[in-house]
C-alpha positions as semicolon CSV with decimal commas, in nm:
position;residue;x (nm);y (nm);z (nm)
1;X;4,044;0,786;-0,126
2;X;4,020;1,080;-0,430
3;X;3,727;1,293;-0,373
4;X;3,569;1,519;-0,651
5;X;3,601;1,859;-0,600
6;X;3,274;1,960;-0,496
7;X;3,130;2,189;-0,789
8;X;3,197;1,882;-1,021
9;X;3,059;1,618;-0,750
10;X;2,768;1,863;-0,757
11;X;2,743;1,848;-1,123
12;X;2,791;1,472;-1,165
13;X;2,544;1,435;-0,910
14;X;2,291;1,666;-1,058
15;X;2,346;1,479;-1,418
16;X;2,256;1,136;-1,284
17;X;1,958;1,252;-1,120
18;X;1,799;1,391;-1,362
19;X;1,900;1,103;-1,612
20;X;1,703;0,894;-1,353
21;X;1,410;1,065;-1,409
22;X;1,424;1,195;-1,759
23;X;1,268;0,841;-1,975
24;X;0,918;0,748;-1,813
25;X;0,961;0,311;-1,820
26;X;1,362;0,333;-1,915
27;X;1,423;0,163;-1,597
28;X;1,131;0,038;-1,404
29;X;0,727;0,010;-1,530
30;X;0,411;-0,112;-1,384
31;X;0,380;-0,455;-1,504
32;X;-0,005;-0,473;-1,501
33;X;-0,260;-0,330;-1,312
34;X;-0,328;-0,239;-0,954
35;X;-0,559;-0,498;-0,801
36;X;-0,768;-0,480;-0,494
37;X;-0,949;-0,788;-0,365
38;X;-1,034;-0,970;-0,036
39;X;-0,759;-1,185;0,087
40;X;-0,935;-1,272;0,339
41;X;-1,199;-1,216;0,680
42;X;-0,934;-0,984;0,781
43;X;-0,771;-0,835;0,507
44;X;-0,818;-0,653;0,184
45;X;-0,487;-0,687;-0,037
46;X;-0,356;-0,458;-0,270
47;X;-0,078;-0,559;-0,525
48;X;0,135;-0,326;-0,749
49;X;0,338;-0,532;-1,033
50;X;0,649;-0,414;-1,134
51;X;0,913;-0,517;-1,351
52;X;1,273;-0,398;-1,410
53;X;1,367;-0,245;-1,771
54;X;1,739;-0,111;-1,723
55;X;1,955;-0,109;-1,433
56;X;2,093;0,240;-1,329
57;X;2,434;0,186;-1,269
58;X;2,434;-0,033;-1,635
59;X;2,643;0,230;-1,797
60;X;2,877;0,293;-1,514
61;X;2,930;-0,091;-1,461
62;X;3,020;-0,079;-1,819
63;X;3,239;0,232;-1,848
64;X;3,490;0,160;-1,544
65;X;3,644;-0,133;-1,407
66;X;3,653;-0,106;-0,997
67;X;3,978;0,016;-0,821
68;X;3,775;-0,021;-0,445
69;X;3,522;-0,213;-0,315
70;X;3,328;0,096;-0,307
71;X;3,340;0,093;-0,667
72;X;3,228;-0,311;-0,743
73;X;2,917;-0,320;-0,849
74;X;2,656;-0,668;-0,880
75;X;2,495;-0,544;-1,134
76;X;2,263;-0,901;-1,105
77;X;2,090;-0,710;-0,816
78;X;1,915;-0,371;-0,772
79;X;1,915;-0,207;-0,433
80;X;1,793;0,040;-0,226
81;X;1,456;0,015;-0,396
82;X;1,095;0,178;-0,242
83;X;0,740;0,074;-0,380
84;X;0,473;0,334;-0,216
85;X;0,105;0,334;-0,271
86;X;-0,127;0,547;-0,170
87;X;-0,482;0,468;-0,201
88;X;-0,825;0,644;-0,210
89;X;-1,181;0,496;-0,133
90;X;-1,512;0,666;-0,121
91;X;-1,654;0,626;0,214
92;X;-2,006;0,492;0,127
93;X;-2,168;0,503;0,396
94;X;-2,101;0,804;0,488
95;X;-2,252;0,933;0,127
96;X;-2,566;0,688;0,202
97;X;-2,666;0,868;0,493
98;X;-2,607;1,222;0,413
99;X;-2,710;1,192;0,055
100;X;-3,007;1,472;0,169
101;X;-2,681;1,746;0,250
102;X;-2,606;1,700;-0,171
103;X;-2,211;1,669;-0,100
104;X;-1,997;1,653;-0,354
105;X;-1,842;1,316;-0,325
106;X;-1,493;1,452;-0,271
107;X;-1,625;1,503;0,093
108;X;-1,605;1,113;0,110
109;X;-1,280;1,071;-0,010
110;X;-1,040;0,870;0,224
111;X;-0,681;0,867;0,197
112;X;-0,422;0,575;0,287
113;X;-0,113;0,499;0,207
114;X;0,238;0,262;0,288
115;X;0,561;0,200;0,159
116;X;0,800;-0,110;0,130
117;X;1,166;-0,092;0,149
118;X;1,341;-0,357;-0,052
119;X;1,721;-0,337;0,063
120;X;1,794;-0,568;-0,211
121;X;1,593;-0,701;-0,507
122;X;1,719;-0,961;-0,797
123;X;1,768;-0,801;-1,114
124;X;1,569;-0,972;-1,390
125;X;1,259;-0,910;-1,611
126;X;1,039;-1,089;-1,389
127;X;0,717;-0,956;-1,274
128;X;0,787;-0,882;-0,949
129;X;0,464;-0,749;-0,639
130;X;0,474;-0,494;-0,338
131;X;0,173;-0,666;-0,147
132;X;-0,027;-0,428;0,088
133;X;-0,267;-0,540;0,323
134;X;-0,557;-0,311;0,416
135;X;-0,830;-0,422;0,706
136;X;-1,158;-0,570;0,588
137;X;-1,347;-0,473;0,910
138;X;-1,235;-0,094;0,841
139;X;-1,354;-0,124;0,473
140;X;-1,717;-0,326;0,564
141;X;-1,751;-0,030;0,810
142;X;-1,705;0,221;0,521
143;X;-1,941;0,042;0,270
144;X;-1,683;-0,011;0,008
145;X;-1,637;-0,380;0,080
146;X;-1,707;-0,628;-0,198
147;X;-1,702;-0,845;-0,450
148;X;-1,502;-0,614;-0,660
149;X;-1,371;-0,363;-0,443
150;X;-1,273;-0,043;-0,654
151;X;-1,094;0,247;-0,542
152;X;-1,111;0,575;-0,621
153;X;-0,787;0,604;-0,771
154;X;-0,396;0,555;-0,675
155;X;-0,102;0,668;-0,696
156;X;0,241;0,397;-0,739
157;X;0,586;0,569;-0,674
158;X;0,908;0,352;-0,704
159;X;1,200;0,536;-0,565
160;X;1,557;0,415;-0,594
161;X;1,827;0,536;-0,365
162;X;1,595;0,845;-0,272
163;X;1,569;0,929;-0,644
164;X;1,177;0,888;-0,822
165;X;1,171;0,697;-1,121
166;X;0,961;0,777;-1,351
167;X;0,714;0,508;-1,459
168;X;0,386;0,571;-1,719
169;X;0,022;0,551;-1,563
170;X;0,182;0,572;-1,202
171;X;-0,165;0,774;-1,140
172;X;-0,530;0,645;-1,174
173;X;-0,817;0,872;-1,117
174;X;-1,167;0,811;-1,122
175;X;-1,182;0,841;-1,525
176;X;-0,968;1,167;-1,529
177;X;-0,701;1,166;-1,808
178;X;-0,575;1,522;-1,781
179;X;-0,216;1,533;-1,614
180;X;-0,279;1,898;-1,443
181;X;-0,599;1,642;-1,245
182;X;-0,415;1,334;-1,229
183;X;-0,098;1,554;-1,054
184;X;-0,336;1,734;-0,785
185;X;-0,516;1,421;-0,698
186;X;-0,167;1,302;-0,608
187;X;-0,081;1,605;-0,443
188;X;-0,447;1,513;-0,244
189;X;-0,321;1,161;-0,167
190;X;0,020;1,310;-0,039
191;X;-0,136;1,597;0,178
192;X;-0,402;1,334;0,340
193;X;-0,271;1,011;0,410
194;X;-0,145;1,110;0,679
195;X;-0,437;1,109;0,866
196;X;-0,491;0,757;0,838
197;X;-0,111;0,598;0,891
198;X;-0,125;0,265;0,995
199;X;-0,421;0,138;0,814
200;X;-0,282;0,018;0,519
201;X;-0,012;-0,164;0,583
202;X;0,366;-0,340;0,430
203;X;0,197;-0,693;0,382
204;X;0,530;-0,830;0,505
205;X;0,432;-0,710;0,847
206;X;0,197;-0,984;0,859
207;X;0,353;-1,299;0,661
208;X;0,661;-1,321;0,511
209;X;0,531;-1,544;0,248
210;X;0,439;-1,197;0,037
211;X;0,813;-1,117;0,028
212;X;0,858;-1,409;-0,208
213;X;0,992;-1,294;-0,513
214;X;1,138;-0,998;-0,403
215;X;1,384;-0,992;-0,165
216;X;1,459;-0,849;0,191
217;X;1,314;-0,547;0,323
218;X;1,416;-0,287;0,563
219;X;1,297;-0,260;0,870
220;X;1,218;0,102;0,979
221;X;1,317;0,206;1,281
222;X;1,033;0,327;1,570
223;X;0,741;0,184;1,320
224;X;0,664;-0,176;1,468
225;X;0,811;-0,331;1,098
């Protein structure tokens, strides 16, 4: 096997990432809107469309034929690809019953968030959903349970092989517009969903029936999924 000298590896590795992240939508968008709802007594669900635009290794599927199996590419299937979501809620009840202390309501902002693996996904335009599953009894407790359950805001990130595309409206806030807001509110999300991993959760975990469409995911190691 011929290996690149490494400045030039370096360089050729450099130039496809940031070719990966240079287009917002050139190859993956948000095919709709984020929607929260009630699955069911047990669950709240949250769904993040996607759909594929380009494939990533198009151009280098097209530019070589492969000498090695290392090289042969099915370019009918994307892999390697990550759908996080991080979420944010107002705790309700919590502003209810301290409404006489005046807080500012970012004192009641909760943090979750959860990822899903996909070691393989078909390639096609297709709308295609990361399903997350988030428990009902948690959000009753919190007062933000019901008919129309609204969040504070999100933030979608779809990573392939460890590289962030970049994908438009990937950030909701409240009714913020400004990117220097929308970028700290992420920067909130990513700082304090920590303290509540586990809560929301892969909906896969559950029921396999919400990987249909997609494909199969990867388990991680230590995390019960």
């Amino acid at each position: 096997m011929k290996f690149l000298p490494t400045p030039l590896f370096f360089l050729v590795s450099v130039l496809f990432i940031g070719n990966l992240k240079a287009n917002p939508d050139q190859f993956v968008k948000l095919g709709g809107k984020i929607t929260i709802t009630k699955e069911s007594d047990q669950w709240v669900k949250a769904s993040v469309p996607f759909v594929f635009v380009t494939h990533p290794l198009l151009e280098k599927f097209k530019s070589r034929k492969p000498s090695s199996k290392e090289d042969l590419i099915n370019i009918d299937f994307i892999n390697n690809i990550k759908v996080r979501l991080s979420l944010c809620f107002l705790n309700e009840y919590q502003k209810k019953n301290l409404r006489t202390l005046k807080l500012p309501d970012i004192e009641f902002y909760q943090y979750y968030s959860a990822e899903v693996e996909y070691m393989t996904v078909k390639f096609d335009r297709n709308t295609k959903y990361a399903h997350f599953l988030f428990p009902a009894a948690i959000a009753e407790r919190d007062g933000f349970l019901s008919t129309y359950i609204n969040a504070v805001g999100y933030v979608v990130e779809i990573i392939y092989d460890g590289i962030p595309l970049e994908i438009s409206d990937s950030i909701s806030f409240d009714k913020y517009r400004e990117e220097t807001i929308l970028q700290k509110f992420k920067q909130q999300a990513q700082s304090n969903a920590s303290k509540n991993e586990g809560i929301l959760l892969p909906a896969h975990i559950v029921s396999s029936n919400y990987l249909e469409g997609v494909g199969p995911v990867k388990r991680i190691k230590g995390s019960g999924y």
